[in-house]
C-alpha positions as a printed Julia matrix, in Angstrom:
421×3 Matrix{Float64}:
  96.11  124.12  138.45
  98.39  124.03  135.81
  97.81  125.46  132.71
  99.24  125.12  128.9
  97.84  125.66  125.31
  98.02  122.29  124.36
  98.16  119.05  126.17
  98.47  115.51  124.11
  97.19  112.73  125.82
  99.51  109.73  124.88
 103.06  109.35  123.44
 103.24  106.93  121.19
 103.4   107.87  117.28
 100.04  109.83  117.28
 100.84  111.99  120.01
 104.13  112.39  118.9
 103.25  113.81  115.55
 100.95  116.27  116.54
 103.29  117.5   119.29
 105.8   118.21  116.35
 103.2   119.49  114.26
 101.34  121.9   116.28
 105.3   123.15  117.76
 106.03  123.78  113.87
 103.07  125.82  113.24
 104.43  128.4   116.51
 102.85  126.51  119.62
 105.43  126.97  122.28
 103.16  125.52  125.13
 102.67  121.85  124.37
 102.82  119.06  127.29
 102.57  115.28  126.24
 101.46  113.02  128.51
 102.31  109.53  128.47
 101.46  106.75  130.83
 104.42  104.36  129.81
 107.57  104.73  131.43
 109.2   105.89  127.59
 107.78  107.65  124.75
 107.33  105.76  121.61
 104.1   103.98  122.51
 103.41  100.36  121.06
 106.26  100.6   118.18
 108.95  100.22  120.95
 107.88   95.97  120.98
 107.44   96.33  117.08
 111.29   94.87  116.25
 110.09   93.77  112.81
 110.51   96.05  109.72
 108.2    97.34  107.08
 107.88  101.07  109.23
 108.47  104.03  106.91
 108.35  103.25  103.69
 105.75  106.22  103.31
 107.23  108.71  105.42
 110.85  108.11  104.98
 111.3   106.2   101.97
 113.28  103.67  104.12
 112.27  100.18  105.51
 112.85  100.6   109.49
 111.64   98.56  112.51
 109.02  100.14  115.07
 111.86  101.49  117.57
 113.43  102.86  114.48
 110.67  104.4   113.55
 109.19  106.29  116.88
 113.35  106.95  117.57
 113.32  109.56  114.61
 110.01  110.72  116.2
 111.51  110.66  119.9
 115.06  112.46  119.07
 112.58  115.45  116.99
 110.28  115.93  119.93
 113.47  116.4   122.49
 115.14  118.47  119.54
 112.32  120.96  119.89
 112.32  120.95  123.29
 108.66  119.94  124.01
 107.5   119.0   127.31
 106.55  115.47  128.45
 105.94  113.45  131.47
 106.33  110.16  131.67
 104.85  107.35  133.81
 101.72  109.94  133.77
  98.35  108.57  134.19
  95.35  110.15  132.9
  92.51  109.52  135.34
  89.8   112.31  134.47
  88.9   114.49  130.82
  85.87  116.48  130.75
  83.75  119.29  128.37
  85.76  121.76  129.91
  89.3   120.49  128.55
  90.54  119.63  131.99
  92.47  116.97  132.84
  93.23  115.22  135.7
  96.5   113.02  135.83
  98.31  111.18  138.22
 101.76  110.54  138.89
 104.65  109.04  141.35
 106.48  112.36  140.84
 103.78  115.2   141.58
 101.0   113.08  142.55
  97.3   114.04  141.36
  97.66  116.74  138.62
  94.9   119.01  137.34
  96.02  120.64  133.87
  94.03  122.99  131.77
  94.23  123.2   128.09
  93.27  125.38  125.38
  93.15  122.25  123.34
  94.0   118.93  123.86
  94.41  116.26  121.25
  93.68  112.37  121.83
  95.98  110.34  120.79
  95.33  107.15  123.3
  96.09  104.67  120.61
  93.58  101.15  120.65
  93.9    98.19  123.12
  93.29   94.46  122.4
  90.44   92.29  122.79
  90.71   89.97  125.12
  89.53   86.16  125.95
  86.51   87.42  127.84
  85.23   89.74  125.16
  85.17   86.02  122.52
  82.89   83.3   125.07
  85.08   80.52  124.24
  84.08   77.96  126.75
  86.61   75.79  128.64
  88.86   75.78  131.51
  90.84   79.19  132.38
  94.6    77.85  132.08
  97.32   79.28  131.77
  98.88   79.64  128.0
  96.18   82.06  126.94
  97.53   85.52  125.47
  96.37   88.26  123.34
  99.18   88.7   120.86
 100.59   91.91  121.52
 101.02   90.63  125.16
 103.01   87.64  123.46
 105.03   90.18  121.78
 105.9    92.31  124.91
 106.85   89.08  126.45
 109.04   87.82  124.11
 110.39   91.04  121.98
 110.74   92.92  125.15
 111.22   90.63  128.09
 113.2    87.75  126.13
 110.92   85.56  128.15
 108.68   82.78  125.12
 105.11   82.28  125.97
 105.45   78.93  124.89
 106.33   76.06  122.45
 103.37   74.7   120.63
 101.17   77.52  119.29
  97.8    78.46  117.96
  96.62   81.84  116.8
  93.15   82.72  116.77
  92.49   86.03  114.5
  94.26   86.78  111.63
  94.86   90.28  111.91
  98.3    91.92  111.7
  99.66   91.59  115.26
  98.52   87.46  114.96
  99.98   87.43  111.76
 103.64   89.01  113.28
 103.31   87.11  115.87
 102.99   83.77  114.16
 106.09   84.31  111.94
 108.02   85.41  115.5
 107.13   82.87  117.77
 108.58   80.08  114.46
 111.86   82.27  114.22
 112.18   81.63  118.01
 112.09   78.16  117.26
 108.17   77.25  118.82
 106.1    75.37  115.95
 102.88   77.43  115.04
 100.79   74.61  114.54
  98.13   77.06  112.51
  95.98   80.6   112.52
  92.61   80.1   112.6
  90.35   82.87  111.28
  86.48   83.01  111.9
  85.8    85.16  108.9
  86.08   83.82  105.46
  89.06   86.27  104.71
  91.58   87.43  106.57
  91.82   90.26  108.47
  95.2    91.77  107.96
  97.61   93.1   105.58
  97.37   90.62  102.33
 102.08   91.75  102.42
 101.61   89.78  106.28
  99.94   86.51  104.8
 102.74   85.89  102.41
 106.0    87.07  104.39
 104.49   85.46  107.92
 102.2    82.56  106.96
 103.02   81.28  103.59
 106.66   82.09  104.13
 106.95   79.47  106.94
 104.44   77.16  105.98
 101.74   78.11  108.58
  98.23   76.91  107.53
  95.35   79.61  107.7
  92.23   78.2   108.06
  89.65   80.53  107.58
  85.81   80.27  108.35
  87.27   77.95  111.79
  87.02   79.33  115.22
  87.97   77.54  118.83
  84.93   76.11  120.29
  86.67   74.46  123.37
  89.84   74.73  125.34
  91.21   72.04  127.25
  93.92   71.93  129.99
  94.02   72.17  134.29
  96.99   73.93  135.18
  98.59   74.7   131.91
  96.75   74.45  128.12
  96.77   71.42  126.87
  94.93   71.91  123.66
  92.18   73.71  121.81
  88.92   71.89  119.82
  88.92   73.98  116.35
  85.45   73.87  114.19
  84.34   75.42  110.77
  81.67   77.8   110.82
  78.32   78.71  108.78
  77.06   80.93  106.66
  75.94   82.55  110.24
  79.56   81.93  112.02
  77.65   79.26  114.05
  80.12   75.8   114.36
  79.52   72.92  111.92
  78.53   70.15  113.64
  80.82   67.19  112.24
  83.56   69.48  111.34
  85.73   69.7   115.23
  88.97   69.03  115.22
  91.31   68.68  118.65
  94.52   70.15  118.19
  97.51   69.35  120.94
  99.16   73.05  122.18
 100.27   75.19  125.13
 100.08   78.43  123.84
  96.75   80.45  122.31
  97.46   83.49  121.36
  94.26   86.02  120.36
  94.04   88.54  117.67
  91.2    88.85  117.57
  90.15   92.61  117.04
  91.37   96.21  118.34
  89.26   98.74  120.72
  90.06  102.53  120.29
  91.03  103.59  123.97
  88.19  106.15  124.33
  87.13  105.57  128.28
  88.7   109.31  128.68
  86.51  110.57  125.33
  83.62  109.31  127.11
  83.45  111.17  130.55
  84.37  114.37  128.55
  80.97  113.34  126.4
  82.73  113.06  123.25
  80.72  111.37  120.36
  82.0   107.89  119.68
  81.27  106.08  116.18
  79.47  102.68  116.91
  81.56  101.45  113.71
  84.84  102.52  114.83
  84.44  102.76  119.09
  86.51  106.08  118.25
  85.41  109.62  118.17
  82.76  111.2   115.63
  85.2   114.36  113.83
  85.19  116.44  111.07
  87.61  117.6   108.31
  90.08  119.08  111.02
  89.99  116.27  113.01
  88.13  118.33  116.22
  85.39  116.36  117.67
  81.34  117.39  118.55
  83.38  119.33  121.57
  85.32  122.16  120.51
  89.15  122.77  120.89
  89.32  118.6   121.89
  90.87  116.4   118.54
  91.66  113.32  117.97
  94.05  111.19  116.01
  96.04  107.94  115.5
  94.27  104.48  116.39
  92.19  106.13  119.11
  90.34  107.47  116.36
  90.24  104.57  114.01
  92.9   101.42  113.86
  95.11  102.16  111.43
  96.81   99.53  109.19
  99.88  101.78  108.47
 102.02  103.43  111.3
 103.05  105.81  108.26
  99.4   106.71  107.9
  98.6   107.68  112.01
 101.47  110.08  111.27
  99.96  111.73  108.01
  96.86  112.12  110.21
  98.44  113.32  113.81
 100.47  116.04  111.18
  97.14  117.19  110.31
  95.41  117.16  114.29
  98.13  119.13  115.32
  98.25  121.69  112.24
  94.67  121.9   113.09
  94.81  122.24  116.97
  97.29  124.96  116.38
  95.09  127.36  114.11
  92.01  126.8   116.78
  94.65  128.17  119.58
  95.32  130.95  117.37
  91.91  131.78  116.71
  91.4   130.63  113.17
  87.72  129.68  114.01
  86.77  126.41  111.78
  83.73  128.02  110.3
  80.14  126.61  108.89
  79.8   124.37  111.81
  76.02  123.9   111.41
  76.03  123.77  107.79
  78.72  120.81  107.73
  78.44  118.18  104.83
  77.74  114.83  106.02
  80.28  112.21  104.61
  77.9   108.53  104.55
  79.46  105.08  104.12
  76.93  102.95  102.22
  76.9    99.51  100.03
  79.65   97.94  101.15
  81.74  100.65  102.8
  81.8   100.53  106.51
  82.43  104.1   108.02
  84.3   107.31  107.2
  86.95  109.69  109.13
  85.48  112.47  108.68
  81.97  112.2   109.31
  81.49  115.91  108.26
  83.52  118.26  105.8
  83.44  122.01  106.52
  84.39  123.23  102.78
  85.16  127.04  104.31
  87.89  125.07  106.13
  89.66  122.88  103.09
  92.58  124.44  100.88
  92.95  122.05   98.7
  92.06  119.17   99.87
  90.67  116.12  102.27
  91.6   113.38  102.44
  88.84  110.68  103.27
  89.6   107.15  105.08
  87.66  104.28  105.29
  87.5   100.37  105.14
  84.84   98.35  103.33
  83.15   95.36  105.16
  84.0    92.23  103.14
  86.18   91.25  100.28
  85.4    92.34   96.68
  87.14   92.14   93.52
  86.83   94.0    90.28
  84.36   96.68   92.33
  85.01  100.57   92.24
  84.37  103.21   94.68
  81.85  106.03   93.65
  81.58  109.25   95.3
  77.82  110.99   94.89
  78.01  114.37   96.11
  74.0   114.03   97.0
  72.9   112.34   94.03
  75.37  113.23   91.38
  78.33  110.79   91.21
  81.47  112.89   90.75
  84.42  109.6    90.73
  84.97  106.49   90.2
  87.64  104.64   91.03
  87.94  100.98   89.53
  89.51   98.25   92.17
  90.88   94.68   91.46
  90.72   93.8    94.91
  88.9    95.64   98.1
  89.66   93.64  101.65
  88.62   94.65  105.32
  92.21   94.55  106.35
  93.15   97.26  103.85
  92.11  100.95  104.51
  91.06  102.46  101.83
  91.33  106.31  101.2
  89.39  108.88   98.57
  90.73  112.5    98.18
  88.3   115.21   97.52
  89.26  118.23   95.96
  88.76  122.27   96.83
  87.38  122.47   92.97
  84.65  119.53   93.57
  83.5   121.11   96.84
  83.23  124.77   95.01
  81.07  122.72   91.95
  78.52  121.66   94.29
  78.13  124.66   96.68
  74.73  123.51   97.57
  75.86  119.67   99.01
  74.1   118.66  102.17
  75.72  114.85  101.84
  78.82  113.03  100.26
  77.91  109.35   99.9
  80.67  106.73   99.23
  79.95  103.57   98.14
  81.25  100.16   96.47
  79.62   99.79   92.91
  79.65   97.53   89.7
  83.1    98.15   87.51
């Protein structure tokens, strides 16, 4: 068996990160493993811009981006194998890869950091009815095939789901000369990035028709056309309201799914918000010495963001392999997501273990304008932050301080919540 301080399962920008991280803070022992045959996880299909304006104060594209990452992790020498499939994780922070190269590996870590990144929904998650054709894609495969493989999915296009990868993918597939014929959104808002409406949709003249879903597909062989319906109240179709639209193509984005089959056999507890993994102000989940970070925890809107946060896992993961014992484990606060707000990362704040700060993410569950966010620290309210506009597709994030922590030593629960201006 082999054995290493750290192990990071996954290579794309979380993992790589944290692997930087943890090696700055004196961790000579790190091993990423990455099931790809290159490092730079999904960024490497990502050839649009609009990476890095956070973390380098530059506009880059995705293989750009995880490049700088890539060149830094082979700068520092840090171990990775590539091709590696992770098969087994359990309690006991053993894992059990496999691999052309060595075949069936068993690895044992004194911590081990998840950084699986989030897969996408597919047709059979959505109960569309119709015939099973080919022409049907989730839109990241769309973008593999055609950013990657120079090979277009097709000519005439619908998207269904308006989140960020749909959104990329319509302005793509009209730059590659196919006609988007529109993105249809179930929800009454859209679900991505409000800078992704404008520069892919509006830009191009795609229509987004939100509150519509596809009720019917039609085609033998190939697609041949989808039946398009406005919804309730209740997201139930309108009877009256159909609408047959001529295509070959359907692409889906239609949602994100933490990858957390691994967190699950080593009995790590998931969020039923999120699908990720329950953590607290370190980032280390209910079992010790395993964290997680990146969109395996939560999906991230900002690649600059999972890098902020995989900094953090691997600062963190490197103080528990020294020793540093995150203290107070039983007498955690509970962070609670209320009126409005959907979930938080963390679930639970430690104050022995905060400097100076924590930074608290979260995204609220429908569209409201001129709102604020309040934080109660049990029932006091301690901010409040005034909003013009608060959308699903945003994250939102609250930052509380060492000195609020220290004025209410006695806080069993931090409640955020969307309030009245």
């Amino acid at each position: 068996m082999m054995e290493y301080d750290m192990v990071i399962i996954g290579g794309g920008p979380a993992g790589l990160a944290a692997a930087i991280s943890a090696k700055e803070e004196g961790i000579e022992d790190i091993l990423i493993l990455e099931r790809d045959s290159q490092l730079g996880g999904i960024l490497n299909q990502c050839i649009h811009n609009g990476f890095g304006l956070h973390t380098f104060k530059e506009e880059l594209t995705g293989p750009e981006y995880s490049h700088r990452y890539i060149k830094k992790v082979l700068d520092m020498k840090i171990s990775y194998k590539l091709n590696t499939m992770v098969i087994g994780l359990d309690s006991d922070k053993i894992i059990t890869a496999v691999n052309g190269e060595d075949g069936i590996l068993e690895i044992k870590a004194k911590a081990i950091i998840l950084a699986m990144g989030c897969r996408e929904r597919p047709r059979g998650a959505l109960n569309i009815p119709g015939s099973r054709c080919a022409g049907i894609f989730t839109a990241g495969t769309a973008q593999k095939f055609v950013n990657v493989e120079g090979y277009m999915p097709g000519k005439e296009v619908i998207v269904l789901g308006s989140g960020d990868i749909g959104l990329i993918m319509a302005r793509r597939m009209t730059l590659e000369g196919a006609k988007v014929k529109a993105v249809v959104e179930l929800m009454p808002y859209s679900s991505g990035l409000k800078r992704n409406i404008v520069q892919c949709l509006d830009d191009f003249d795609i229509p987004l028709k939100l509150s519509h879903t596809v009720i019917d597909i039609k085609g033998k062989d190939r697609l041949e056309g989808v039946t398009i319906a406005k919804v309730d109240k209740n997201r139930k179709p309108v009877k009256g309201t159909e609408e047959y639209i001529s295509c070959d193509t359907l692409l889906l984005s239609v949602g994100l799914i933490p990858e957390n089959e691994l967190s699950r056999n080593a009995d790590v507890k998931l969020s039923k918000v999120t699908n990720g993994p329950v953590v607290n102000e370190s980032l280390e989940t209910n079992i010790e010495g395993i964290f997680a970070c990146g969109n395996v925890l939560h999906v991230h809107d900002l690649v600059d963001n999972v890098s902020i946060e995989s900094h953090m896992a691997g600062k963190n993961a490197a103080k528990y392999i020294k020793g540093m014992n995150f203290k107070n484990k039983k007498d955690a606060i509970i962070v609670e997501a209320v009126d409005g707000a959907r979930y938080t990362v963390p679930k639970f704040i430690n104050p022995d273990n905060i400097d100076k700060f924590v930074e608290i993410r979260f995204r609220v569950g429908n569209v409201f304008k001129n709102k604020a966010i309040a934080i109660y620290f049990d029932d006091s309210r301690e901010l409040k932050l005034k909003k013009r506009i608060l959308t699903p597709g945003e994250m939102e994030q609250v930052r509380i301080t060492r000195a609020m922590l220290d004025k209410y030593p006695r806080c069993k629960k931090i409640t955020i919540k969307v309030e009245e201006e």
